[in-house]
Amino acid sequence: MKNYILLLIWTVFIQNVYAQGRNANWVFGDSAGMHFDGLNTPAVYKTNCKSKGESSTISDTAGNLLFYEFGISNLPDPCDAVYDNDFELMTNGDSIFGDTWYNTDIIVPLPDNDSLYYLFSTVISNSNRGLYSAIISKPNFLSPGVVLTKNIKHTSRQLSDCIQAVKHGNGRDWWIIVRTGAVVPSDSFFVWLLEPTGLSGPIGSKAGLSSFDGFHHIAFNKDGTKFTQVSASGIIEEFNFDRCTGNITSNRIMHYPVTMNYPLFWGVAYSPNGRFVYMSQYKITEDTGYIYQLDMSLPSPWPNRDTIWYCHPYQSIFLRLGPDKKIYVSHPDNQYAFPWYPYPDSLFTNEITYLGVINSPDSPATSCNFTPYSFYLGPNTRCYLGTSNLPDYNMGPLTGSICDTLGLSIASNVLVQAELNAYYHQSWHAIIINANKLKGNRASIRIVNSEGKEVYLSINEKIMQGYLQKNVTLPNIASGIYIVTVTSGGQQLSQKVVVEKW
């Protein structure tokens, strides 16, 4: 059995983490990790991640890290690997096809299943090119995971660096989206549908401008009906996405170069309310990095853009909206001309040990309050350039659409609202458990110690109008740290309990 040292670390974070859900952890760059725990400042921790680009990450619905994936750029394909939340290689988690760029991998849960996850990976630059998937079993954050199958190939098309996933309009299933391109200019998208029964597709759409490069980055708005794409060759384009059918159509072209001078548009992110799009650019002729704000409510966002920051030499690249509704920006070290050049192991500069933060992204122009180099990733950790590629796991159904057929709604997503309170009562020799706003009629309760050893399990506790109360008498329990987990109706809530006996 694996040594779950991480359990001891994770008890620092475990209270109140459920508010952030599956988006709660980012593992990225070179050994840096972030945990969004619902407080004003995310917590940081160190991992074994050695990617020169991005990683993909997933947490459980209570916000506990489950596993993550990254590739190592100086190794030949298949060079991606899946690591468990104890920072050790998952069983059968090595030798997975996938690139080491910046949006080449993404993880989604199998709908209506609490234990199975799909990792989708793209290879864009060699003879193994195409879209691949792996299926991963991870029952909960205390159990070891295993890669059940891997390197399942779904297409041999030449793909671009922009895989994304978005919820189907029913709020349960997932669309997996890739774009063709890279070496060969193309205007084609392919979309697969992941349902409880598995993967189907693809659905093809020809939309928008043909691109001359494979560096595309895509960000969806808050309801998943639109996305903006930027590319290194100079395209800024907004698309419509039909969450019921998976069809993609062009909405408007905001920028296209007259000549192929590679204006190098890199990162893109929507503000939480969807009004603004933030994007970064590297102007080679000036060796200067820019971050722009585009007001999407205007007919012509690009000519009316606001420059919220610029820096010479070049020091801005990727942006991602966090679950705390702030946008985080990775900064490259200006000594290294291009993103994949490896940094010396001894290099720890402000650019790569700090992230920039757009603190109020729903506010116009400079009132968005961008603060460069303001979020410290912790000692001996650093971000390369990429950020964790995560979809919006908390997106609900497209209310009122023809495919909103499952009776789900964002308001009924109790995974975000459920509450758990647990503590040890010294006189009663019992752990007192109270949970509220639960789904279903029955719940399971599991208590483990700091080594992951189970000390109590009950699988048929009655829920009354969303409320569960249980006094678990444990007269011989030792002093120490314990984790109480309540599972019901697809929900999983966890809390640390400190037992002190004297």
XYZ file of C-alpha atoms in Angstrom:
502
model
C 0.000 0.000 0.000
C 1.232 3.469 -0.811
C 2.410 5.685 1.991
C -0.152 8.480 2.167
C 2.094 11.179 3.512
C -0.087 13.661 1.657
C -2.942 12.960 4.062
C -1.000 14.712 6.794
C -0.382 17.673 4.510
C -3.938 17.806 3.283
C -5.496 18.132 6.731
C -4.266 21.722 6.703
C -6.576 22.402 3.765
C -9.508 20.117 4.309
C -11.963 22.374 6.132
C -14.159 24.505 3.867
C -12.589 23.063 0.740
C -15.887 21.769 -0.643
C -16.848 25.247 -1.824
C -14.233 24.991 -4.593
C -14.984 21.392 -5.646
C -13.178 19.700 -8.504
C -11.412 22.945 -9.504
C -9.754 23.336 -6.084
C -6.206 22.260 -6.991
C -3.774 23.407 -9.637
C -0.551 21.451 -10.141
C 1.592 23.033 -12.812
C 4.933 24.244 -13.993
C 7.935 22.989 -12.130
C 7.021 21.703 -8.643
C 4.406 24.375 -7.831
C 0.937 23.584 -6.532
C -2.029 25.747 -5.433
C -5.061 24.861 -3.342
C -8.151 27.093 -3.494
C -9.774 26.593 -0.099
C -12.406 29.330 -0.182
C -10.198 31.778 1.719
C -8.844 35.033 0.307
C -5.417 33.629 -0.525
C -4.924 30.137 -1.995
C -2.558 27.835 -0.127
C 0.618 26.616 -1.864
C 2.467 23.326 -1.722
C 5.300 21.551 -3.506
C 4.896 18.662 -5.947
C 7.138 16.520 -8.116
C 5.804 18.076 -11.335
C 8.606 18.672 -13.854
C 6.630 19.810 -16.871
C 7.953 22.574 -19.091
C 4.380 23.346 -20.125
C 1.062 22.617 -18.497
C -0.444 19.806 -16.494
C -3.984 18.577 -16.038
C -5.435 18.198 -12.556
C -8.636 16.997 -10.896
C -9.966 17.063 -7.343
C -12.969 15.379 -5.752
C -16.208 17.240 -5.118
C -14.972 18.152 -1.630
C -11.837 19.812 -3.034
C -9.278 17.104 -2.198
C -6.635 16.497 -4.856
C -7.215 13.150 -6.615
C -4.449 12.954 -9.225
C -2.644 14.939 -11.899
C -0.804 14.415 -15.169
C 2.164 15.992 -16.904
C 4.732 15.272 -19.594
C 8.495 15.696 -19.577
C 9.729 17.557 -22.645
C 13.185 15.968 -22.953
C 11.807 12.427 -23.126
C 10.523 10.747 -26.295
C 6.830 9.933 -26.657
C 5.016 8.427 -24.865
C 6.319 10.744 -22.139
C 3.191 11.687 -20.137
C 2.510 10.160 -16.737
C -0.272 10.164 -14.142
C 0.640 10.815 -10.518
C -1.503 9.994 -7.504
C -2.208 12.504 -4.765
C 0.690 11.143 -2.731
C 2.939 12.554 -5.511
C 3.946 9.033 -6.575
C 3.478 7.488 -10.009
C 0.041 5.903 -10.217
C -0.127 2.177 -10.954
C 0.175 1.747 -14.751
C 0.438 5.539 -14.994
C 3.576 5.749 -17.131
C 4.158 5.811 -20.912
C 1.054 7.753 -21.918
C 0.895 9.534 -25.268
C 0.598 13.304 -24.945
C 2.486 16.483 -25.773
C 4.208 18.859 -23.370
C 2.815 22.112 -24.702
C 0.206 24.196 -22.912
C -3.302 22.924 -23.640
C -2.773 19.322 -24.681
C -4.382 17.339 -21.849
C -7.598 17.486 -19.827
C -9.341 15.254 -17.245
C -13.108 14.786 -16.887
C -15.130 12.455 -14.649
C -17.258 9.749 -16.256
C -20.849 11.002 -15.774
C -22.856 9.270 -13.038
C -19.762 7.491 -11.750
C -17.883 8.380 -8.559
C -14.748 6.372 -9.344
C -13.853 6.569 -13.057
C -12.145 9.414 -14.920
C -11.050 10.015 -18.513
C -7.728 11.632 -19.370
C -7.736 13.033 -22.911
C -4.362 13.853 -24.475
C -3.313 15.253 -27.828
C -0.080 14.649 -29.689
C 0.415 17.412 -32.228
C 3.950 17.197 -33.508
C 5.090 13.729 -34.593
C 4.080 10.483 -36.258
C 1.990 9.490 -33.240
C -0.221 12.546 -33.706
C -3.880 12.403 -32.735
C -6.257 12.287 -29.778
C -5.791 9.637 -27.083
C -7.653 8.692 -23.922
C -6.913 6.796 -20.731
C -9.414 5.550 -18.160
C -8.440 5.964 -14.513
C -10.016 4.419 -11.418
C -9.787 6.478 -8.235
C -12.600 5.658 -5.732
C -11.738 8.540 -3.354
C -8.824 10.691 -2.283
C -7.727 8.175 0.367
C -7.624 5.218 -2.014
C -4.811 4.501 -4.483
C -5.643 5.046 -8.123
C -4.889 2.856 -11.117
C -4.810 3.562 -14.857
C -7.088 0.835 -16.210
C -6.510 1.461 -19.930
C -4.345 3.948 -21.809
C -3.309 5.156 -25.247
C -6.713 4.552 -26.822
C -6.517 6.431 -30.118
C -9.579 8.304 -31.404
C -8.173 10.162 -34.422
C -4.909 10.455 -36.334
C -5.607 14.031 -37.464
C -2.991 16.750 -37.050
C -4.266 18.693 -34.027
C -3.587 22.079 -32.488
C -2.604 22.932 -28.945
C -6.082 23.715 -27.566
C -8.021 20.726 -26.192
C -10.982 21.776 -24.040
C -14.023 20.226 -22.361
C -17.393 21.761 -21.544
C -20.597 20.400 -20.029
C -23.397 19.189 -22.265
C -26.562 21.259 -21.972
C -28.055 18.568 -19.715
C -25.494 19.492 -17.051
C -24.216 15.921 -16.743
C -22.356 14.791 -19.875
C -19.183 16.270 -21.379
C -18.159 17.575 -24.790
C -14.455 17.085 -25.644
C -13.264 19.642 -28.222
C -10.150 19.643 -30.425
C -9.108 21.692 -33.438
C -7.165 20.448 -36.417
C -4.223 22.455 -37.682
C -0.613 22.807 -36.572
C 1.539 22.267 -39.682
C -1.403 22.183 -42.119
C -3.776 25.215 -42.041
C -7.288 24.117 -41.111
C -10.620 25.497 -39.993
C -12.052 22.222 -38.631
C -13.148 21.337 -35.103
C -13.960 17.843 -33.860
C -16.137 17.160 -30.836
C -16.736 13.926 -28.891
C -19.485 13.305 -26.319
C -18.741 11.520 -23.033
C -21.864 9.957 -21.499
C -22.326 7.386 -18.695
C -22.108 4.679 -21.373
C -18.808 5.966 -22.730
C -17.417 8.079 -25.579
C -19.091 8.684 -28.943
C -18.289 10.835 -31.983
C -16.675 12.765 -33.417
C -18.909 15.552 -34.705
C -17.157 17.809 -37.216
C -17.614 21.564 -37.697
C -15.894 23.842 -40.200
C -15.870 27.273 -38.640
C -13.780 30.408 -38.644
C -10.423 31.194 -40.173
C -7.769 28.744 -41.218
C -4.692 29.012 -39.065
C -1.026 28.706 -40.018
C 0.214 27.454 -36.654
C -0.651 24.951 -33.963
C -0.509 27.329 -30.987
C -4.176 27.983 -30.270
C -5.627 28.762 -26.890
C -9.337 28.591 -26.121
C -11.387 29.910 -23.201
C -15.123 29.472 -22.631
C -17.490 32.029 -21.151
C -19.402 31.338 -17.946
C -22.338 29.443 -19.498
C -20.319 27.556 -22.115
C -22.190 28.982 -25.114
C -19.248 30.987 -26.503
C -15.504 30.652 -26.598
C -12.684 32.930 -27.713
C -9.644 31.569 -29.521
C -6.275 33.275 -29.893
C -3.315 32.010 -31.884
C 0.368 32.769 -32.271
C -0.191 33.610 -35.934
C -2.527 36.457 -35.032
C -6.138 35.215 -34.942
C -8.557 36.470 -32.310
C -11.965 34.962 -32.967
C -15.139 34.347 -31.004
C -17.202 31.217 -31.646
C -20.691 30.037 -30.735
C -20.939 26.614 -29.138
C -24.209 24.664 -29.106
C -24.132 22.686 -25.864
C -27.040 20.517 -27.064
C -25.577 19.390 -30.408
C -21.833 20.110 -30.117
C -21.976 22.291 -33.235
C -19.483 25.188 -33.545
C -20.047 28.332 -35.629
C -18.058 31.547 -35.989
C -19.516 34.535 -34.156
C -17.029 37.274 -35.101
C -13.416 37.771 -36.145
C -11.707 40.362 -33.970
C -8.169 40.284 -35.390
C -6.419 38.734 -38.355
C -2.954 39.750 -39.578
C -2.457 41.148 -43.061
C 0.919 39.399 -43.251
C 2.224 36.414 -41.349
C 4.385 38.407 -38.949
C 3.445 36.241 -35.979
C 2.132 38.750 -33.444
C 2.168 35.858 -30.912
C -1.109 35.992 -29.040
C -0.674 33.445 -26.251
C -3.109 33.352 -23.342
C -6.843 34.052 -23.026
C -9.413 34.055 -20.202
C -12.938 35.363 -19.688
C -13.897 37.445 -16.681
C -16.398 35.707 -14.351
C -19.401 37.656 -15.702
C -18.298 37.110 -19.311
C -18.142 40.759 -20.306
C -14.368 40.995 -20.606
C -11.770 38.819 -22.275
C -8.150 39.112 -21.156
C -5.345 38.063 -23.450
C -1.576 38.295 -23.658
C 0.748 39.122 -26.533
C 4.475 38.994 -27.127
C 5.666 41.566 -29.675
C 8.922 40.146 -30.981
C 10.086 43.399 -32.606
C 9.802 45.189 -29.251
C 10.685 42.223 -26.994
C 7.721 43.394 -24.924
C 4.845 41.522 -23.331
C 1.329 42.966 -23.126
C -1.882 42.063 -21.344
C -5.073 43.444 -22.886
C -8.669 43.684 -21.765
C -11.299 43.340 -24.510
C -14.851 44.496 -23.801
C -16.993 41.849 -25.501
C -20.123 44.010 -25.203
C -18.662 46.330 -27.882
C -19.107 45.698 -31.625
C -15.318 45.945 -32.151
C -13.481 44.785 -29.009
C -9.943 44.704 -30.427
C -9.605 48.327 -31.662
C -11.111 49.484 -28.356
C -8.955 47.287 -26.149
C -7.374 48.518 -22.937
C -3.747 47.740 -22.154
C -3.685 46.843 -18.497
C 0.036 46.009 -18.351
C 3.155 45.791 -20.456
C 6.712 44.869 -19.677
C 10.071 44.985 -21.422
C 11.722 42.523 -21.674
C 8.855 40.167 -22.394
C 7.244 38.824 -19.217
C 3.652 37.702 -19.655
C 2.068 34.695 -21.236
C -0.716 32.407 -19.961
C -3.857 33.349 -18.084
C -6.440 31.232 -16.290
C -9.546 32.077 -14.283
C -9.383 30.611 -10.790
C -12.268 29.302 -8.684
C -11.814 32.420 -6.506
C -12.884 34.520 -9.549
C -9.423 36.004 -9.984
C -7.312 35.519 -13.102
C -3.770 34.212 -12.603
C -0.937 35.013 -15.024
C 2.295 33.068 -15.496
C 5.466 35.059 -16.216
C 8.443 33.607 -18.126
C 11.972 34.445 -17.123
C 13.248 37.000 -19.627
C 16.658 35.328 -19.913
C 15.047 32.541 -21.929
C 13.799 33.498 -25.336
C 11.153 30.839 -25.828
C 8.877 28.906 -23.516
C 10.280 25.404 -23.894
C 13.892 26.285 -23.164
C 14.687 24.601 -19.838
C 15.643 26.732 -16.863
C 18.708 25.756 -14.847
C 17.734 23.870 -11.697
C 19.270 26.669 -9.637
C 17.186 29.446 -11.224
C 14.511 30.927 -8.920
C 13.621 34.446 -10.010
C 10.588 36.618 -9.287
C 9.239 35.924 -12.759
C 8.963 32.183 -12.247
C 8.360 31.949 -8.487
C 5.475 34.438 -8.543
C 2.239 34.641 -10.527
C 0.518 37.841 -11.538
C -3.089 38.316 -10.431
C -5.994 40.197 -12.025
C -7.847 40.794 -8.770
C -11.099 42.306 -10.079
C -11.504 40.979 -13.624
C -15.155 42.105 -13.928
C -14.035 45.750 -13.600
C -13.140 47.828 -16.695
C -9.669 48.926 -17.775
C -7.041 49.380 -15.082
C -9.654 49.158 -12.305
C -9.362 45.388 -12.820
C -6.350 45.764 -10.493
C -3.651 43.657 -12.090
C -0.700 43.062 -9.757
C 2.318 41.403 -11.434
C 4.579 39.083 -9.423
C 2.195 39.244 -6.478
C 1.341 35.613 -5.699
C 4.254 33.671 -4.196
C 4.362 29.975 -5.078
C 6.493 29.031 -2.086
C 10.160 28.239 -1.441
C 11.969 26.089 -4.000
C 8.950 25.933 -6.291
C 8.329 27.649 -9.589
C 5.936 27.897 -12.490
C 7.269 27.298 -15.951
C 4.666 28.830 -18.231
C 1.602 26.642 -18.501
C -1.214 26.482 -15.988
C -3.385 23.509 -15.044
C -5.828 22.835 -17.866
C -9.178 22.394 -16.122
C -12.707 22.762 -17.490
C -15.466 24.366 -15.428
C -16.495 21.277 -13.469
C -19.223 23.240 -11.673
C -21.034 24.384 -14.825
C -24.738 23.533 -14.625
C -27.244 22.699 -17.355
C -28.229 25.162 -20.054
C -31.463 26.124 -18.342
C -34.461 26.282 -20.657
C -32.690 24.632 -23.596
C -34.155 21.658 -25.445
C -31.499 19.403 -23.900
C -32.083 20.497 -20.284
C -33.856 17.192 -19.707
C -32.429 15.790 -16.455
C -34.088 18.148 -13.985
C -30.746 19.540 -12.854
C -30.016 23.191 -12.131
C -27.106 25.211 -10.900
C -29.057 26.077 -7.763
C -29.606 22.386 -7.005
C -25.919 21.574 -7.198
C -25.721 20.657 -3.539
C -22.113 19.578 -3.917
C -21.194 23.224 -3.558
C -23.652 24.042 -0.756
C -23.594 20.969 1.488
C -22.122 21.378 4.980
C -20.237 19.065 7.318
C -19.224 19.669 10.925
C -17.403 17.066 12.989
C -15.541 17.189 16.305
C -14.363 14.901 19.113
C -16.265 14.907 22.413
C -13.787 13.994 25.155
C -16.343 12.976 27.804
C -18.404 10.828 25.448
C -15.348 9.259 23.719
C -17.183 9.947 20.464
C -16.829 11.828 17.210
C -19.926 13.979 16.715
C -20.976 14.331 13.063
C -23.521 16.795 11.684
C -24.137 17.190 7.944
C -26.783 19.352 6.276
C -28.124 19.997 2.745
C -27.381 16.441 1.620
C -28.889 14.659 -1.367
C -30.549 11.253 -1.202
C -31.994 9.217 1.651
C -28.929 7.267 2.762
C -25.297 8.148 3.447
C -22.051 6.386 4.289
C -19.645 7.542 6.987
C -15.957 6.636 6.901
C -13.299 7.612 9.437
C -9.598 7.005 8.823
C -6.483 7.873 10.803
C -3.489 9.846 9.529
C -1.999 6.711 7.957
C -5.141 6.081 5.924
C -6.239 3.127 8.099
C -9.995 2.805 8.470
C -11.244 2.992 12.080
C -14.971 3.232 11.343
C -17.331 2.564 8.432
C -21.112 2.746 8.196
C -22.765 2.492 4.776
C -26.492 2.896 5.507
C -27.061 6.007 7.590
C -30.497 7.593 7.247
C -30.816 11.169 5.964
C -33.855 13.160 7.131
C -34.760 16.128 4.905
C -31.146 16.630 3.935
C -29.810 16.348 7.510
C -27.586 13.668 9.045
C -26.601 13.435 12.718
C -24.408 10.678 14.137
C -22.442 10.142 17.345
C -19.695 7.599 16.618
C -18.519 6.120 19.916
C -14.866 5.041 19.781
C -13.722 4.336 23.356
C -10.302 2.981 22.314
C -9.438 5.637 19.735
C -5.888 7.007 20.017
C -4.964 10.670 20.066
C -4.179 12.045 16.633
C -5.617 13.439 13.398
C -8.585 11.731 11.737
C -10.531 12.369 8.547
C -14.319 12.040 8.569
C -15.891 11.532 5.119
C -19.636 11.574 4.451
C -20.790 10.312 1.034
C -24.342 10.615 -0.283
C -25.996 10.971 -3.678
C -22.711 11.592 -5.501
C -21.540 14.059 -2.831
C -18.414 13.608 -0.753
C -17.648 15.910 2.182
C -14.558 15.573 4.357
C -13.301 17.226 7.507
C -10.338 16.937 9.824
C -10.959 15.961 13.454
C -8.270 16.288 16.107
C -8.575 13.752 18.932
C -6.841 14.727 22.147
C -7.101 12.372 25.130
C -5.774 13.164 28.555
